[in-house]
Coordinates of C-alpha atoms in Angstrom, one line a residue:
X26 CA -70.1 70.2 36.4
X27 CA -69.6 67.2 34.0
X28 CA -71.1 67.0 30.6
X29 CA -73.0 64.0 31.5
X30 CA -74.8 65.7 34.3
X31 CA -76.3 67.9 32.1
X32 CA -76.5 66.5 28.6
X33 CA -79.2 63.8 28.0
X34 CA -80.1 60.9 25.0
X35 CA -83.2 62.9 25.2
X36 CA -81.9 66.2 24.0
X37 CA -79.9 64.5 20.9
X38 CA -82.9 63.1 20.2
X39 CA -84.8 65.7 20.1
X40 CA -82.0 68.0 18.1
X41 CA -81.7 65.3 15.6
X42 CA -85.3 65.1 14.7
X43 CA -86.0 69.0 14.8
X44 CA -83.2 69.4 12.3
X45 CA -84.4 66.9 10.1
X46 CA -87.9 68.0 9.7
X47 CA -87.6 72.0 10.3
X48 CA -90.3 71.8 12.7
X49 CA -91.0 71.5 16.2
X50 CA -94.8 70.5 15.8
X51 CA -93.6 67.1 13.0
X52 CA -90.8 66.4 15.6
X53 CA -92.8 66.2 18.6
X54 CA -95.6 64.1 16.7
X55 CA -92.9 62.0 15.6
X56 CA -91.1 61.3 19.3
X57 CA -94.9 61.2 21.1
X58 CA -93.9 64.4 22.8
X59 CA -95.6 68.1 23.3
X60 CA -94.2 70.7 21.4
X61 CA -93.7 72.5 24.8
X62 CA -91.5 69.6 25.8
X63 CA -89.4 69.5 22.5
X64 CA -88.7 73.3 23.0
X65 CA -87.8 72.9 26.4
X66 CA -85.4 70.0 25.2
X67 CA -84.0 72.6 22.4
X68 CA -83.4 75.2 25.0
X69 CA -81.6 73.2 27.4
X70 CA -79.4 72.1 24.6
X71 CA -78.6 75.3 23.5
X72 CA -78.0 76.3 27.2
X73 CA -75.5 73.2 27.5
X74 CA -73.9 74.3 24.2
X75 CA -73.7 78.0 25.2
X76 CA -75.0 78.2 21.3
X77 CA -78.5 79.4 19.4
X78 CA -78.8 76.0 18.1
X79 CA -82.1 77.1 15.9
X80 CA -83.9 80.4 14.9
X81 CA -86.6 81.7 13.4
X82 CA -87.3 81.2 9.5
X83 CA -90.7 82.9 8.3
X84 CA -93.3 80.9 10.3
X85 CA -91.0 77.9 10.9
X86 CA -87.2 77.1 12.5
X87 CA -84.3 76.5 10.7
X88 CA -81.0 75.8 12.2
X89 CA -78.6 78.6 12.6
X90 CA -74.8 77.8 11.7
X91 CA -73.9 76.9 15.2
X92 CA -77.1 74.1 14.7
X93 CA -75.2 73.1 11.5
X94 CA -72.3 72.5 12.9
X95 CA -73.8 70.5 15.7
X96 CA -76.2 68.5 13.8
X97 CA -73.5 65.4 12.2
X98 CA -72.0 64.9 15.4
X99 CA -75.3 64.6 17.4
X100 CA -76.4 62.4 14.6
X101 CA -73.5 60.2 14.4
X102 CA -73.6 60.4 18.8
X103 CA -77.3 58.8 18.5
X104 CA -76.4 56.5 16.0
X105 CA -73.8 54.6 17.9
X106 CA -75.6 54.7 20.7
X107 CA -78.4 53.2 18.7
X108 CA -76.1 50.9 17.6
X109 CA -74.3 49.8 20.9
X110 CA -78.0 49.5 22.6
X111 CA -79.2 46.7 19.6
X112 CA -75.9 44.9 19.8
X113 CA -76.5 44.1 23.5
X114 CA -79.8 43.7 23.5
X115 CA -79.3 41.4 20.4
X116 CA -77.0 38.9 22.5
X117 CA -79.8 36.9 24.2
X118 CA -81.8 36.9 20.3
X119 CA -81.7 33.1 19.1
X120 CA -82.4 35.1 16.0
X121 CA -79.4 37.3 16.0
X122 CA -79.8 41.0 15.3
X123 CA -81.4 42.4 11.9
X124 CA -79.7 43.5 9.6
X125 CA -81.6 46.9 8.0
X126 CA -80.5 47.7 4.2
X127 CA -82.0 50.4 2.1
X128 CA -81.7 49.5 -1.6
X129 CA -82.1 52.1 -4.2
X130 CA -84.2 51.2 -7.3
X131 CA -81.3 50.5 -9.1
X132 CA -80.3 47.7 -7.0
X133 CA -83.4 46.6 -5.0
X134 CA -84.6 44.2 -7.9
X135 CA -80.6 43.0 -8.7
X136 CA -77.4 42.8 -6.0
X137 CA -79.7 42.9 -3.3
X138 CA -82.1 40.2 -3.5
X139 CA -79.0 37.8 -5.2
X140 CA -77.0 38.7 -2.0
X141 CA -79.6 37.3 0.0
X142 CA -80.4 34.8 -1.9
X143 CA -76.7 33.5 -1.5
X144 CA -76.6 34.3 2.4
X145 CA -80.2 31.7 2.8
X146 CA -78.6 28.9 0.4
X147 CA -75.5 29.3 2.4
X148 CA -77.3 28.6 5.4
X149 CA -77.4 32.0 6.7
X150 CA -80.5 32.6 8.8
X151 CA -80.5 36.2 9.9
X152 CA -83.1 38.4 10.5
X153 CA -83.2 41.4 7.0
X154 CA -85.0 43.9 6.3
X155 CA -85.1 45.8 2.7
X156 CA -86.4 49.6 2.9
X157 CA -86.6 51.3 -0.9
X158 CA -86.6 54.5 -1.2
X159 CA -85.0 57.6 -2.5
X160 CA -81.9 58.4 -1.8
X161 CA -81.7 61.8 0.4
X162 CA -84.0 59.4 2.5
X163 CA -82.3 56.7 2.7
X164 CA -79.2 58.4 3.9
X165 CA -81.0 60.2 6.6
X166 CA -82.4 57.0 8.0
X167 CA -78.4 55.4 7.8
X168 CA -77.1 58.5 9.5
X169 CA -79.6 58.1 12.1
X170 CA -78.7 54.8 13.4
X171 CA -81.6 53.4 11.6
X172 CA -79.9 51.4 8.6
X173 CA -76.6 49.5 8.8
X174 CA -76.5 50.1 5.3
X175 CA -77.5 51.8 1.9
X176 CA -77.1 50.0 -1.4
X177 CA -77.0 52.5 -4.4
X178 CA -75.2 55.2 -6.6
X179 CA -72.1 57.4 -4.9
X180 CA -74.3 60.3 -3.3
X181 CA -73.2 63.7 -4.2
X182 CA -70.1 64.9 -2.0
X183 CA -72.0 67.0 0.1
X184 CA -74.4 64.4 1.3
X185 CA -70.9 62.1 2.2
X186 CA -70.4 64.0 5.7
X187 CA -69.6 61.3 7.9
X188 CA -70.5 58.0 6.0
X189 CA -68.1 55.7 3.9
X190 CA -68.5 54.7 0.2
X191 CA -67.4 51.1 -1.2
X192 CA -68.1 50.7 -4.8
X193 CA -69.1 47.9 -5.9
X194 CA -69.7 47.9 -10.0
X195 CA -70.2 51.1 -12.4
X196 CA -73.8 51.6 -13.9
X197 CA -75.3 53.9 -17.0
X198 CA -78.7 55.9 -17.0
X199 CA -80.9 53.6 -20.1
X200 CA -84.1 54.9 -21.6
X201 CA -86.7 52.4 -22.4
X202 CA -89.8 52.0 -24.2
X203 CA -92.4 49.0 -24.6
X204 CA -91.2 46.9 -27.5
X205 CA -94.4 48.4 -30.1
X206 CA -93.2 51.9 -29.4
X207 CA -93.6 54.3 -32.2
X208 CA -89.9 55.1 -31.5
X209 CA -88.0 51.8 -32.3
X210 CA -88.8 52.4 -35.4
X211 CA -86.9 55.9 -35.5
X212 CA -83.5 56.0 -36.5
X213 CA -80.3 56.6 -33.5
X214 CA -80.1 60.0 -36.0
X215 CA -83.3 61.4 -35.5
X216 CA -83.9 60.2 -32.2
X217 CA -83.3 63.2 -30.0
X218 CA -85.2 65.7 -32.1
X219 CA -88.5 63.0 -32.1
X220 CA -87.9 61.5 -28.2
X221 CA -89.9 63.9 -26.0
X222 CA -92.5 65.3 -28.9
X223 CA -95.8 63.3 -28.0
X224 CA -95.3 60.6 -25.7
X225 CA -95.0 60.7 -21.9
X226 CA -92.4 61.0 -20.5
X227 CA -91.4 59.2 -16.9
X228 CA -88.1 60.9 -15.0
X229 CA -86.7 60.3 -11.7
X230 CA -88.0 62.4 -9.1
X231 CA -85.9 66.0 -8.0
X232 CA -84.8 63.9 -4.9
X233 CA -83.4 60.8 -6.6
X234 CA -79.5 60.7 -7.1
X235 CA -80.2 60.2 -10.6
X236 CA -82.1 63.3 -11.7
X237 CA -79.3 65.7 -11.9
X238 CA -77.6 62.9 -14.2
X239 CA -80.9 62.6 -16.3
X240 CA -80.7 66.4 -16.6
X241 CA -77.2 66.8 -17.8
X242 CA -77.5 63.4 -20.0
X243 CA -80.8 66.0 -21.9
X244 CA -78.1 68.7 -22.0
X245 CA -75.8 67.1 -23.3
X246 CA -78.2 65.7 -26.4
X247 CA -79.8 69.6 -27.2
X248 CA -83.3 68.0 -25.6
X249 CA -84.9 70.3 -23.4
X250 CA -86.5 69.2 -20.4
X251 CA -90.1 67.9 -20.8
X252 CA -92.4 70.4 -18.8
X253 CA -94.9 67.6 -18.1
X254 CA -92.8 64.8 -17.2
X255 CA -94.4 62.6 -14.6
X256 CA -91.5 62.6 -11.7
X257 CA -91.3 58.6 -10.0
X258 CA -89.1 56.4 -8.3
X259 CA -91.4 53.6 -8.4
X260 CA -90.1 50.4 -10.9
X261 CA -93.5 49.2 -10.4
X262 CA -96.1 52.2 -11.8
X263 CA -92.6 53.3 -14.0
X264 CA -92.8 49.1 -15.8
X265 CA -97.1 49.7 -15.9
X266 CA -96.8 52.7 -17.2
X267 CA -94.7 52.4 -20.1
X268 CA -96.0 48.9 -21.1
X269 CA -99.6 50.2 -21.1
X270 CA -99.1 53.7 -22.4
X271 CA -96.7 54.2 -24.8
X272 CA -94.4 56.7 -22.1
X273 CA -90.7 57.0 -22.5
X274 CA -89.2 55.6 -19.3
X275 CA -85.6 57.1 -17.8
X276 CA -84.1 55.1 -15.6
X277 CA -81.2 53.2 -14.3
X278 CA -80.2 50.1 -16.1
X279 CA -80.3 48.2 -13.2
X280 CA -83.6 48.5 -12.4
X281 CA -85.0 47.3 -16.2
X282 CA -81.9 45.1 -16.7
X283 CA -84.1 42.1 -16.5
X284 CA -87.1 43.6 -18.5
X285 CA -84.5 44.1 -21.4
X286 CA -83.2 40.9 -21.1
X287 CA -86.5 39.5 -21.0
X288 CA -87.9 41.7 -24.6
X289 CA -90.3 43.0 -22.0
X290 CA -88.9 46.5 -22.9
X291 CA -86.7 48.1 -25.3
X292 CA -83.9 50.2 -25.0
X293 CA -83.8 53.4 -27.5
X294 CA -80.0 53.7 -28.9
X295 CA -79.9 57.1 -27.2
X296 CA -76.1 57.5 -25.9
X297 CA -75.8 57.5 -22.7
X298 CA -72.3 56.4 -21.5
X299 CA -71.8 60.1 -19.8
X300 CA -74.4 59.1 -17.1
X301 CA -71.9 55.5 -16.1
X302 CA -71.5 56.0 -12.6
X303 CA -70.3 54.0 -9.2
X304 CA -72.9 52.3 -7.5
X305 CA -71.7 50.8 -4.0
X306 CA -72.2 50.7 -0.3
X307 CA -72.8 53.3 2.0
X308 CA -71.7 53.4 5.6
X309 CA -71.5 55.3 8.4
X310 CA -68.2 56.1 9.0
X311 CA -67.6 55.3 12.7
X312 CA -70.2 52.3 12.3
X313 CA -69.3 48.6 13.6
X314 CA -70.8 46.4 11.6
X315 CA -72.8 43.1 13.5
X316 CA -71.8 39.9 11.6
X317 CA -74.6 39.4 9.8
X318 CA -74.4 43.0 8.1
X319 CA -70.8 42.7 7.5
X320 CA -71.4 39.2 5.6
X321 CA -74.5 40.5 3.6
X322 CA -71.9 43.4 2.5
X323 CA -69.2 40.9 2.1
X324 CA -71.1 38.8 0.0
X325 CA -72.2 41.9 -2.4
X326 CA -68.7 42.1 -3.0
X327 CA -68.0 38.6 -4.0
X328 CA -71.0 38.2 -6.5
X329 CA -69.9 41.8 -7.7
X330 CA -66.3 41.5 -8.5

């Protein structure tokens, strides 16, 4: 019997979004579907695959190591469909396709928005759309057919499985202050002993690319960890917050690159050259870019280099 007889979008679909949320009651709330449906998807997967796909883990699923090994290539299967589906559909648009970026913090208030800026003056007059986020997000969403692209640090290796890096420029961790901070007036000597004592303290959040950087940039300086840091990837409350309440703010420089230039903030002369890093483009490996996407990357490239 052939392959497509049996195997259906549905039951990719269906795989993909079990595995990403560990549960069949979020994944069938998520596709509009009963959770008897999306386990009678599962099981005529598994059937199809001759493979447990998922078992049992406390009260919840997690996949077994058959279901690991399954889950990039039915990601990567939906995604090109995804993709080959909007490129045809796009080809009666006037408008052309859209172009979906995700832009980390670092780059959502910098390369991004100059990038398009550029494209519109150019005469470019595609459809965008920006999604922020972190970045374990961000890549899920790419993987799943649901970005063309993510704008931001090189991911750890293990979160690399089937996309493509492209770096761009190279980027340090900065830690900031408003400018009538206490601190500025400490000395680059005494600085790491007085930084975390009695001000708070805002650190990227446990899912941000940044934090283990953060972590070994504290190690590296003898500073323990502040136990009642307030965890954020939000350049919005993470600017408020500092300006209003005295808080120590850790963050990438690209994302307070203009406050800094502005005197709006202040950088502390902590050193933080171990935290430079390559911050680039993101794709998925067997991904055609449209046009429009490949310009916007193109374009990154040009004001970048």
């Amino acid at each position: 019997m052939l392959l497509s007889s049996q195997l259906k979008l549905r039951h990719l679909e269906v795989f993909v979004e079990v595995a990403r949320r560990k549960s069949v009651t979020q994944a069938a709330e998520r596709l509009g579907m009963t959770q008897p449906a999306v386990t009678r998807a599962l099981r005529e997967l598994e059937a199809i695959c001759n493979k447990p796909l998922v078992e049992k883990d406390g009260r919840g699923i997690r996949l077994s190591a058959y279901g690991e090994m399954f889950r990039d290539y039915a990601g990567r299967s939906l995604a090109l469909t995804r993709d080959g589906v909007k490129m045809l559909r796009a080809l009666d648009e006037a408008e052309g396709p859209k172009v979906a970026i995700g832009a980390l913090p670092t780059v959502s208030a910098t390369v991004v928005p100059k990038a398009l800026a550029a494209i519109w003056e150019q005469g470019g007059r595609n459809r965008f759309s920006v999604l922020t986020g972190d970045n374990q997000h961000l890549l899920d969403l790419l993987r799943r057919g649901q970005l063309d692209v993510v704008v931001g640090r090189l991911p750890a290796p293990e979160n690399m499985v089937g996309l493509d890096f492209d770096p761009l420029f190279y980027e340090t961790v900065t830690v900031v202050v408003a400018p009538d901070h206490p601190l500025t007036t400490v000395s680059e000597a005494q600085l790491p002993q007085a930084l975390f004592g009695e001000f708070p303290v805002l650190i990227p959040a446990e899912a941000s690319i940044i934090r283990p950087v953060v972590e070994r940039l504290f190690l590296e300086h003898g500073i323990q960890m502040p136990m009642t840091a307030i965890e954020t990837v939000s350049s919005t409350f993470g600017r408020r917050f500092t300006l209003d309440h005295q808080a120590v703010w850790v963050i990438s420089h690209g994302v307070v690159a203009q406050d800094l230039a502005d005197g709006h903030l202040v950088r502390l002369p902590l050193d933080t050259g171990g935290t430079r890093g390559p911050v680039g483009l993101c794709l998925r490996t067997e991904h055609q870019l449209s046009p429009a996407a490949a310009r916007f990357c193109a374009t990154l490239k040009d004001q970048c280099g």
